[in-house]
Amino acid sequence: MTTDETRTRVLDGVTVVDLSTFVTGGFATTMLANQGAEVIKVERPGTGDDSRHSGPPFVAPGDYDGPGRTPDEGESPYFWTVNYDKRSVELDLKTDEGLAALYDLAREADVFVENFRPGTADRIGVGYDDIRERNEDVVYCSISAFGDSGPWSERPGYDLLVQGTSGIMSVTGPEDGDPVKVGLPQTDLITAMWAAFGIMGALFRRELTGEGDRVELAMHDAALPWLTKQAAKAFVGEQPTRMGTKDPVLAPYQAYPTADGYLNVGCANQKLWRGLCEAIGRAELADDPRFETNADRVEHMDELEAELSATFEERTTDEWVERLAEEAGLPVGPVYDVPTALDNEQTEARGVVTTLEHPAVGEIDALEHPLNYEHAEAGFDDAPPLLGEDTEAVLRDLGYGNAELDQLREAGAIPDR
């Protein structure tokens, strides 16, 4: 029987070497770190991951004088959110000595992650064949904007571009407005989740067969399956459009203005719809031929919006939440700003926002991941690393002594502190 003393993490004992920058690889390996993997983040000397320089805001490093260093502008909280619980190693892969040290890391790794443009990893000596030659059982993950094949394969790409090519921007924003980028780096995060899923699947297959594998994915490909409702319309010849907060196939399923803000209402089946009409004192709407079925309500969505908005504007958001969610048990809720989303009784009760001790700036807030197991542990133990914080420690773990470290410094493969 599993007890609290014997609970382990799903990926305890798994080592990940992460050459990626920005979010796609970074968030994928953070997901693996949350499940117990040791993630060794290999960064460019002096510069590090590009997301270290994403800001403002930046947090000044103060008088920190331990191992590692912070960028000149300070620490980026954005970098923190996708790099918890990792170790940072600075290696100049343009030197023979730095590349050799990377190969030593790769020999001990279970997973190797890169997000170079297709062809770049092979050119600099860290492609799948290069790493597999040194570690036959490795799970190697390649992430790019448009993949290894197709006419766009050599194009560079970021979240903004892929939100455009995937159709997401075309269905986001007000009905009569311009295309709008989702406020989150959505396609970066979508891709990261697919990558982590693929890596976990390849690790499971390796347990069954003893064989490593290469997982290859593109941001553009990763975003398309998330279109779901919009793709369903396109597949039958309809043109999905921007609808604000409305839904293409459900009603009422949108945000409505209240006396002091907005209320999300998701009462889209018949029982919920009738319950809503009763609870807001508009029982007659349930028998209105325009709104009788979900299909009728979708067909007359603008008229439904006008009727419900007039009613919801009579009370505050909190009053409606208490009446409809708490008392009537209906799926309605407030539209929070980000600080309120991070600091409310539900978020606190679930422990989603926690704290970690950062070596340069002290205690920082951190976002935990949502997986809770009955018989396994999950969660972050350590703050995101300073640039190169673990360079010498990781290399010493591989058997490097003082002489070897001095040689790496002289060759410029690692920084000379």
Coordinates of N, CA, C and O in Angstrom, one line a residue, residues 122-264:
D122 N 21.0 19.8 -36.9 CA 22.0 19.0 -37.6 C 23.3 19.7 -38.0 O 24.4 19.2 -37.9
R123 N 23.1 21.0 -38.4 CA 24.2 21.8 -38.8 C 25.2 22.0 -37.7 O 26.4 22.0 -37.9
I124 N 24.7 22.2 -36.5 CA 25.6 22.5 -35.4 C 26.0 21.3 -34.6 O 26.7 21.4 -33.6
G125 N 25.6 20.1 -35.0 CA 26.0 18.9 -34.4 C 25.2 18.3 -33.3 O 25.7 17.5 -32.5
V126 N 23.9 18.8 -33.2 CA 23.1 18.3 -32.1 C 21.8 17.7 -32.6 O 20.8 17.7 -31.9
G127 N 21.7 17.3 -33.9 CA 20.6 16.7 -34.4 C 20.3 15.3 -33.9 O 21.1 14.8 -33.1
Y128 N 19.2 14.7 -34.3 CA 18.8 13.4 -33.7 C 19.9 12.4 -33.9 O 20.2 11.6 -33.0
D129 N 20.4 12.3 -35.1 CA 21.4 11.3 -35.4 C 22.7 11.5 -34.6 O 23.3 10.6 -34.1
D130 N 23.1 12.8 -34.4 CA 24.2 13.1 -33.5 C 24.0 12.6 -32.1 O 25.0 12.0 -31.5
I131 N 22.9 12.9 -31.6 CA 22.6 12.5 -30.2 C 22.4 11.0 -30.0 O 22.9 10.4 -29.1
R132 N 21.6 10.5 -31.0 CA 21.4 9.0 -30.9 C 22.6 8.2 -31.1 O 22.7 7.1 -30.5
E133 N 23.6 8.7 -31.8 CA 24.9 8.0 -32.0 C 25.5 7.8 -30.6 O 26.3 6.8 -30.4
R134 N 25.3 8.7 -29.7 CA 25.9 8.7 -28.4 C 24.9 8.2 -27.3 O 25.3 7.9 -26.2
N135 N 23.7 8.0 -27.6 CA 22.7 7.6 -26.7 C 21.5 6.9 -27.5 O 20.6 7.6 -27.9
E136 N 21.6 5.7 -27.8 CA 20.7 5.0 -28.7 C 19.3 5.0 -28.1 O 18.3 5.0 -28.9
D137 N 19.1 5.1 -26.8 CA 17.8 5.0 -26.2 C 17.1 6.3 -25.9 O 16.0 6.4 -25.3
V138 N 17.7 7.4 -26.4 CA 17.2 8.7 -26.1 C 15.8 9.0 -26.7 O 15.5 8.5 -27.8
V139 N 15.0 9.8 -26.0 CA 13.8 10.3 -26.6 C 14.1 11.8 -26.9 O 14.4 12.6 -26.1
Y140 N 14.1 12.0 -28.2 CA 14.6 13.3 -28.8 C 13.4 14.0 -29.3 O 12.6 13.5 -30.1
C141 N 13.2 15.3 -28.8 CA 12.0 16.1 -29.2 C 12.4 17.3 -30.0 O 13.2 18.1 -29.5
S142 N 11.9 17.4 -31.2 CA 12.2 18.6 -32.1 C 10.9 19.4 -32.2 O 9.8 18.9 -32.6
I143 N 11.0 20.7 -31.9 CA 9.8 21.6 -32.0 C 10.2 22.7 -32.9 O 11.3 23.3 -32.8
S144 N 9.3 23.1 -33.8 CA 9.5 24.2 -34.7 C 8.2 24.8 -35.1 O 7.2 24.4 -34.7
A145 N 8.3 26.0 -35.8 CA 7.1 26.7 -36.1 C 6.2 25.9 -37.1 O 5.0 25.8 -36.9
F146 N 6.8 25.4 -38.2 CA 6.0 24.7 -39.2 C 6.5 23.3 -39.6 O 5.9 22.7 -40.5
G147 N 7.4 22.8 -38.8 CA 7.7 21.4 -39.0 C 8.9 21.1 -40.0 O 9.4 22.0 -40.6
D148 N 9.2 19.8 -40.1 CA 10.4 19.4 -40.9 C 10.0 19.4 -42.4 O 10.9 19.3 -43.2
S149 N 8.8 19.4 -42.7 CA 8.3 19.2 -44.1 C 7.3 20.3 -44.5 O 6.8 21.0 -43.7
G150 N 7.1 20.4 -45.8 CA 6.1 21.4 -46.3 C 6.8 22.6 -46.8 O 7.9 22.9 -46.4
P151 N 6.1 23.4 -47.6 CA 6.7 24.6 -48.2 C 7.1 25.7 -47.2 O 7.8 26.6 -47.5
W152 N 6.5 25.7 -46.0 CA 6.8 26.7 -44.9 C 7.9 26.2 -43.9 O 8.1 26.9 -43.0
S153 N 8.4 25.1 -44.2 CA 9.3 24.5 -43.1 C 10.5 25.3 -42.7 O 10.9 25.3 -41.5
E154 N 11.0 26.1 -43.6 CA 12.1 26.9 -43.3 C 11.8 28.3 -42.8 O 12.7 29.1 -42.4
R155 N 10.5 28.6 -42.7 CA 10.1 29.9 -42.2 C 10.3 30.0 -40.6 O 10.1 29.0 -39.9
P156 N 10.8 31.1 -40.2 CA 10.8 31.3 -38.7 C 9.4 31.6 -38.2 O 8.5 31.9 -39.0
G157 N 9.1 31.4 -37.0 CA 7.8 31.6 -36.5 C 7.7 31.8 -35.0 O 8.5 31.2 -34.2
Y158 N 6.8 32.6 -34.6 CA 6.5 32.8 -33.1 C 5.0 32.7 -32.9 O 4.2 32.5 -33.9
D159 N 4.6 32.7 -31.7 CA 3.2 32.6 -31.3 C 2.3 33.5 -32.2 O 1.2 33.0 -32.7
L160 N 2.6 34.7 -32.3 CA 1.8 35.7 -33.1 C 1.6 35.2 -34.5 O 0.4 35.1 -35.0
L161 N 2.6 34.7 -35.2 CA 2.5 34.3 -36.5 C 1.6 33.0 -36.6 O 0.7 32.9 -37.5
V162 N 1.7 32.1 -35.7 CA 1.0 30.9 -35.7 C -0.5 31.1 -35.3 O -1.4 30.4 -35.8
Q163 N -0.7 32.1 -34.4 CA -2.1 32.4 -34.2 C -2.8 32.9 -35.4 O -4.0 32.7 -35.6
G164 N -2.0 33.5 -36.3 CA -2.6 33.9 -37.6 C -2.8 32.8 -38.6 O -3.8 32.6 -39.1
T165 N -1.7 31.9 -38.8 CA -1.8 30.9 -39.8 C -2.8 29.8 -39.3 O -3.3 29.0 -40.2
S166 N -3.0 29.6 -38.0 CA -3.9 28.5 -37.6 C -5.4 28.9 -37.6 O -6.2 28.1 -37.3
G167 N -5.7 30.2 -37.9 CA -7.1 30.6 -38.0 C -7.6 31.1 -36.6 O -8.7 31.6 -36.6
I168 N -6.8 31.0 -35.6 CA -7.3 31.4 -34.2 C -7.6 32.9 -34.2 O -8.7 33.3 -33.7
M169 N -6.8 33.8 -34.8 CA -7.1 35.2 -34.8 C -8.3 35.5 -35.6 O -9.0 36.5 -35.3
S170 N -8.6 34.7 -36.6 CA -9.8 35.0 -37.5 C -11.1 34.8 -36.7 O -12.1 35.4 -37.1
V171 N -11.1 34.1 -35.6 CA -12.3 33.8 -34.8 C -12.2 34.4 -33.4 O -13.0 34.1 -32.6
T172 N -11.3 35.3 -33.2 CA -11.1 36.0 -31.9 C -11.3 37.5 -32.0 O -10.6 38.1 -32.9
G173 N -12.1 38.0 -31.2 CA -12.3 39.5 -31.2 C -13.8 39.8 -31.4 O -14.6 38.9 -31.6
P174 N -14.1 41.1 -31.3 CA -15.5 41.5 -31.5 C -16.0 41.2 -33.0 O -15.2 41.2 -33.9
E175 N -17.3 41.1 -33.1 CA -17.9 40.7 -34.3 C -17.5 41.6 -35.5 O -17.3 41.2 -36.6
D176 N -17.5 42.9 -35.2 CA -17.3 43.9 -36.3 C -15.9 44.5 -36.2 O -15.6 45.6 -36.7
G177 N -15.0 43.8 -35.5 CA -13.6 44.4 -35.3 C -12.6 43.6 -36.1 O -12.9 42.7 -36.9
D178 N -11.3 44.0 -35.8 CA -10.2 43.4 -36.5 C -9.9 42.0 -35.9 O -10.3 41.8 -34.7
P179 N -9.1 41.2 -36.6 CA -8.6 39.9 -35.9 C -7.8 40.3 -34.7 O -7.1 41.3 -34.7
V180 N -7.9 39.5 -33.6 CA -7.3 39.8 -32.4 C -6.5 38.6 -31.9 O -6.9 37.4 -32.0
K181 N -5.3 38.9 -31.5 CA -4.4 37.8 -30.9 C -5.0 37.5 -29.5 O -5.3 38.4 -28.7
V182 N -5.0 36.2 -29.2 CA -5.4 35.8 -27.8 C -4.4 36.4 -26.9 O -3.2 36.5 -27.1
G183 N -4.9 36.8 -25.7 CA -4.0 37.6 -24.8 C -2.9 36.7 -24.2 O -2.0 37.3 -23.5
L184 N -2.9 35.4 -24.3 CA -1.9 34.5 -23.9 C -1.0 34.1 -25.0 O -1.5 34.1 -26.2
P185 N 0.2 33.6 -24.8 CA 1.0 33.0 -25.9 C 0.4 31.6 -26.2 O 1.1 30.6 -25.9
Q186 N -0.8 31.6 -26.7 CA -1.6 30.4 -26.7 C -1.0 29.2 -27.5 O -0.9 28.1 -27.1
T187 N -0.5 29.6 -28.7 CA 0.1 28.5 -29.6 C 1.4 28.0 -29.0 O 1.7 26.8 -29.2
D188 N 2.2 28.8 -28.3 CA 3.3 28.4 -27.6 C 3.0 27.3 -26.6 O 3.6 26.3 -26.5
L189 N 2.0 27.6 -25.8 CA 1.6 26.8 -24.7 C 0.9 25.5 -25.2 O 1.1 24.4 -24.7
I190 N 0.1 25.6 -26.2 CA -0.5 24.4 -26.9 C 0.6 23.5 -27.3 O 0.5 22.3 -27.1
T191 N 1.5 24.0 -28.0 CA 2.6 23.2 -28.6 C 3.4 22.6 -27.4 O 3.8 21.4 -27.5
A192 N 3.7 23.3 -26.4 CA 4.4 22.8 -25.2 C 3.7 21.6 -24.6 O 4.3 20.6 -24.3
M193 N 2.4 21.7 -24.5 CA 1.6 20.6 -23.9 C 1.6 19.4 -24.8 O 1.8 18.2 -24.3
W194 N 1.5 19.6 -26.2 CA 1.6 18.4 -27.1 C 3.0 17.8 -26.9 O 3.2 16.6 -27.0
A195 N 4.1 18.7 -26.8 CA 5.4 18.1 -26.7 C 5.6 17.3 -25.5 O 6.1 16.2 -25.5
A196 N 5.1 17.8 -24.3 CA 5.2 17.0 -23.1 C 4.5 15.7 -23.2 O 4.9 14.7 -22.7
F197 N 3.3 15.8 -23.8 CA 2.5 14.6 -24.0 C 3.2 13.6 -24.9 O 3.2 12.4 -24.6
G198 N 3.8 14.1 -26.0 CA 4.5 13.2 -26.9 C 5.8 12.6 -26.2 O 6.1 11.4 -26.4
I199 N 6.5 13.3 -25.4 CA 7.6 12.8 -24.7 C 7.2 11.8 -23.7 O 7.9 10.7 -23.6
M200 N 6.2 12.0 -22.9 CA 5.7 11.0 -22.0 C 5.3 9.7 -22.7 O 5.6 8.6 -22.3
G201 N 4.6 9.9 -23.9 CA 4.2 8.7 -24.6 C 5.5 7.9 -25.1 O 5.5 6.7 -25.1
A202 N 6.5 8.6 -25.6 CA 7.7 8.0 -26.0 C 8.4 7.3 -24.9 O 9.0 6.2 -25.1
L203 N 8.4 7.9 -23.7 CA 9.1 7.3 -22.6 C 8.3 6.0 -22.2 O 8.9 5.0 -21.8
F204 N 7.0 6.0 -22.2 CA 6.2 4.8 -21.9 C 6.5 3.7 -22.9 O 6.7 2.6 -22.6
R205 N 6.6 4.1 -24.2 CA 6.9 3.1 -25.2 C 8.3 2.5 -25.0 O 8.5 1.3 -25.2
R206 N 9.2 3.4 -24.6 CA 10.6 2.9 -24.3 C 10.6 1.9 -23.2 O 11.3 0.9 -23.2
E207 N 9.7 2.1 -22.2 CA 9.6 1.1 -21.1 C 9.1 -0.3 -21.7 O 9.5 -1.3 -21.2
L208 N 8.2 -0.2 -22.7 CA 7.7 -1.5 -23.2 C 8.6 -2.1 -24.2 O 8.7 -3.4 -24.3
T209 N 9.4 -1.3 -25.0 CA 10.1 -1.9 -26.1 C 11.6 -1.8 -26.0 O 12.4 -2.4 -26.7
G210 N 12.1 -0.9 -25.1 CA 13.5 -0.6 -24.9 C 14.0 0.3 -26.0 O 15.2 0.6 -26.0
E211 N 13.2 0.9 -26.9 CA 13.6 1.7 -28.0 C 13.4 3.2 -27.7 O 12.3 3.5 -27.2
G212 N 14.4 4.0 -28.0 CA 14.1 5.5 -28.0 C 13.3 5.9 -29.2 O 12.9 5.1 -30.0
D213 N 13.1 7.2 -29.4 CA 12.3 7.7 -30.5 C 12.6 9.2 -30.7 O 13.2 9.8 -29.8
R214 N 12.2 9.7 -31.8 CA 12.2 11.1 -32.0 C 10.7 11.6 -32.1 O 9.9 11.0 -32.9
V215 N 10.4 12.6 -31.4 CA 9.1 13.2 -31.4 C 9.3 14.6 -32.1 O 10.0 15.4 -31.7
E216 N 8.6 14.7 -33.3 CA 8.7 15.9 -34.1 C 7.4 16.6 -34.2 O 6.4 15.9 -34.5
L217 N 7.3 17.9 -33.9 CA 6.0 18.6 -34.0 C 6.2 20.0 -34.3 O 7.3 20.6 -34.1
A218 N 5.2 20.6 -34.9 CA 5.2 22.0 -35.4 C 4.1 22.8 -34.6 O 3.0 22.3 -34.4
M219 N 4.3 24.0 -34.4 CA 3.4 24.9 -33.7 C 2.1 25.0 -34.5 O 1.0 24.9 -34.0
H220 N 2.2 25.2 -35.8 CA 1.1 25.3 -36.7 C 0.2 24.0 -36.6 O -1.0 24.1 -36.4
D221 N 0.8 22.9 -36.7 CA 0.1 21.6 -36.6 C -0.6 21.5 -35.2 O -1.7 21.0 -35.1
A222 N 0.2 21.9 -34.2 CA -0.3 21.7 -32.8 C -1.6 22.5 -32.5 O -2.4 22.1 -31.7
A223 N -1.7 23.7 -33.2 CA -2.8 24.6 -32.9 C -4.1 24.1 -33.6 O -5.2 24.3 -33.1
L224 N -4.0 23.5 -34.8 CA -5.2 23.2 -35.6 C -6.2 22.3 -34.9 O -7.4 22.5 -35.0
P225 N -5.8 21.2 -34.1 CA -6.8 20.4 -33.5 C -7.6 21.1 -32.4 O -8.6 20.6 -32.0
W226 N -7.1 22.2 -32.0 CA -7.8 23.0 -30.9 C -8.9 23.8 -31.5 O -9.7 24.4 -30.8
L227 N -9.1 23.8 -32.8 CA -10.2 24.6 -33.4 C -11.5 24.0 -33.2 O -12.5 24.7 -33.2
T228 N -11.6 22.7 -33.1 CA -12.8 21.9 -32.7 C -14.1 22.5 -33.3 O -14.4 22.2 -34.5
K229 N -14.8 23.3 -32.6 CA -16.1 23.8 -33.1 C -16.0 24.6 -34.4 O -16.8 24.4 -35.3
Q230 N -15.0 25.4 -34.5 CA -14.8 26.2 -35.7 C -14.4 25.3 -36.9 O -14.9 25.5 -38.0
A231 N -13.6 24.3 -36.6 CA -13.3 23.3 -37.7 C -14.5 22.6 -38.2 O -14.7 22.3 -39.3
A232 N -15.4 22.2 -37.2 CA -16.6 21.5 -37.5 C -17.5 22.3 -38.5 O -18.0 21.7 -39.4
K233 N -17.5 23.6 -38.3 CA -18.3 24.4 -39.2 C -17.7 24.5 -40.6 O -18.3 24.4 -41.6
A234 N -16.3 24.6 -40.6 CA -15.6 24.7 -41.9 C -15.8 23.4 -42.7 O -15.9 23.4 -43.9
F235 N -15.8 22.3 -42.0 CA -15.8 21.0 -42.6 C -17.2 20.8 -43.4 O -17.2 19.9 -44.3
V236 N -18.2 21.5 -43.0 CA -19.5 21.4 -43.7 C -19.8 22.6 -44.5 O -20.9 22.9 -44.9
G237 N -18.7 23.4 -44.8 CA -18.9 24.5 -45.8 C -19.3 25.8 -45.2 O -19.5 26.7 -45.9
E238 N -19.3 25.9 -43.9 CA -19.7 27.2 -43.3 C -18.4 28.0 -42.9 O -17.3 27.4 -42.7
Q239 N -18.5 29.3 -42.8 CA -17.4 30.2 -42.5 C -17.4 30.6 -41.1 O -18.2 31.5 -40.7
P240 N -16.5 30.1 -40.2 CA -16.5 30.6 -38.9 C -16.0 32.1 -38.8 O -15.2 32.5 -39.6
T241 N -16.6 32.8 -37.9 CA -16.3 34.3 -37.9 C -16.1 34.7 -36.4 O -16.3 33.9 -35.5
R242 N -15.6 35.9 -36.3 CA -15.5 36.4 -34.9 C -16.8 36.7 -34.3 O -17.7 37.2 -34.9
M243 N -17.0 36.3 -33.0 CA -18.3 36.4 -32.4 C -18.2 37.0 -31.0 O -19.1 36.9 -30.2
G244 N -17.1 37.7 -30.7 CA -16.9 38.3 -29.3 C -16.8 37.1 -28.4 O -16.0 36.2 -28.5
T245 N -17.7 37.1 -27.3 CA -17.7 36.0 -26.4 C -18.7 35.0 -26.7 O -18.9 34.0 -26.0
K246 N -19.5 35.2 -27.8 CA -20.5 34.2 -28.1 C -19.9 32.9 -28.6 O -18.7 32.9 -29.0
D247 N -20.7 31.8 -28.6 CA -20.2 30.5 -29.0 C -20.9 30.2 -30.3 O -22.1 30.5 -30.5
P248 N -20.2 29.5 -31.3 CA -20.9 29.2 -32.5 C -22.0 28.2 -32.5 O -22.8 28.1 -33.4
V249 N -22.0 27.3 -31.5 CA -23.0 26.2 -31.5 C -23.8 26.1 -30.2 O -24.7 25.2 -30.1
L250 N -23.6 27.0 -29.2 CA -24.3 27.0 -28.0 C -24.8 28.3 -27.6 O -24.2 29.3 -27.8
A251 N -26.0 28.4 -26.9 CA -26.6 29.6 -26.4 C -27.6 29.3 -25.3 O -28.4 28.4 -25.5
P252 N -27.6 30.1 -24.3 CA -26.7 31.2 -24.0 C -25.3 30.7 -23.5 O -25.3 29.8 -22.6
Y253 N -24.3 31.2 -24.1 CA -22.9 30.7 -23.7 C -22.0 31.9 -24.1 O -21.3 31.8 -25.1
Q254 N -22.0 32.9 -23.2 CA -21.2 34.1 -23.5 C -21.2 35.0 -22.2 O -21.7 34.6 -21.2
A255 N -20.5 36.1 -22.3 CA -20.4 37.1 -21.2 C -21.5 38.1 -21.5 O -21.7 38.6 -22.6
Y256 N -22.2 38.5 -20.4 CA -23.2 39.5 -20.4 C -22.8 40.7 -19.5 O -22.3 40.4 -18.4
P257 N -23.1 41.9 -19.8 CA -22.8 43.0 -18.9 C -23.8 43.0 -17.7 O -24.9 42.7 -17.9
T258 N -23.2 43.4 -16.6 CA -24.0 43.5 -15.4 C -23.9 45.0 -14.9 O -23.4 45.8 -15.7
A259 N -24.4 45.3 -13.8 CA -24.4 46.7 -13.3 C -23.0 47.2 -13.0 O -22.8 48.4 -13.0
D260 N -22.1 46.3 -12.8 CA -20.7 46.7 -12.5 C -19.6 45.9 -13.1 O -18.4 46.1 -12.8
G261 N -19.9 45.1 -14.1 CA -18.9 44.3 -14.8 C -19.5 43.3 -15.8 O -20.4 43.7 -16.6
Y262 N -19.0 42.1 -15.7 CA -19.5 41.1 -16.7 C -19.8 39.8 -16.0 O -19.1 39.4 -15.0
L263 N -20.7 39.0 -16.6 CA -21.1 37.7 -16.0 C -21.0 36.7 -17.2 O -21.7 36.9 -18.2
N264 N -20.3 35.6 -17.0 CA -20.3 34.5 -17.9 C -21.5 33.6 -17.6 O -21.7 33.2 -16.5

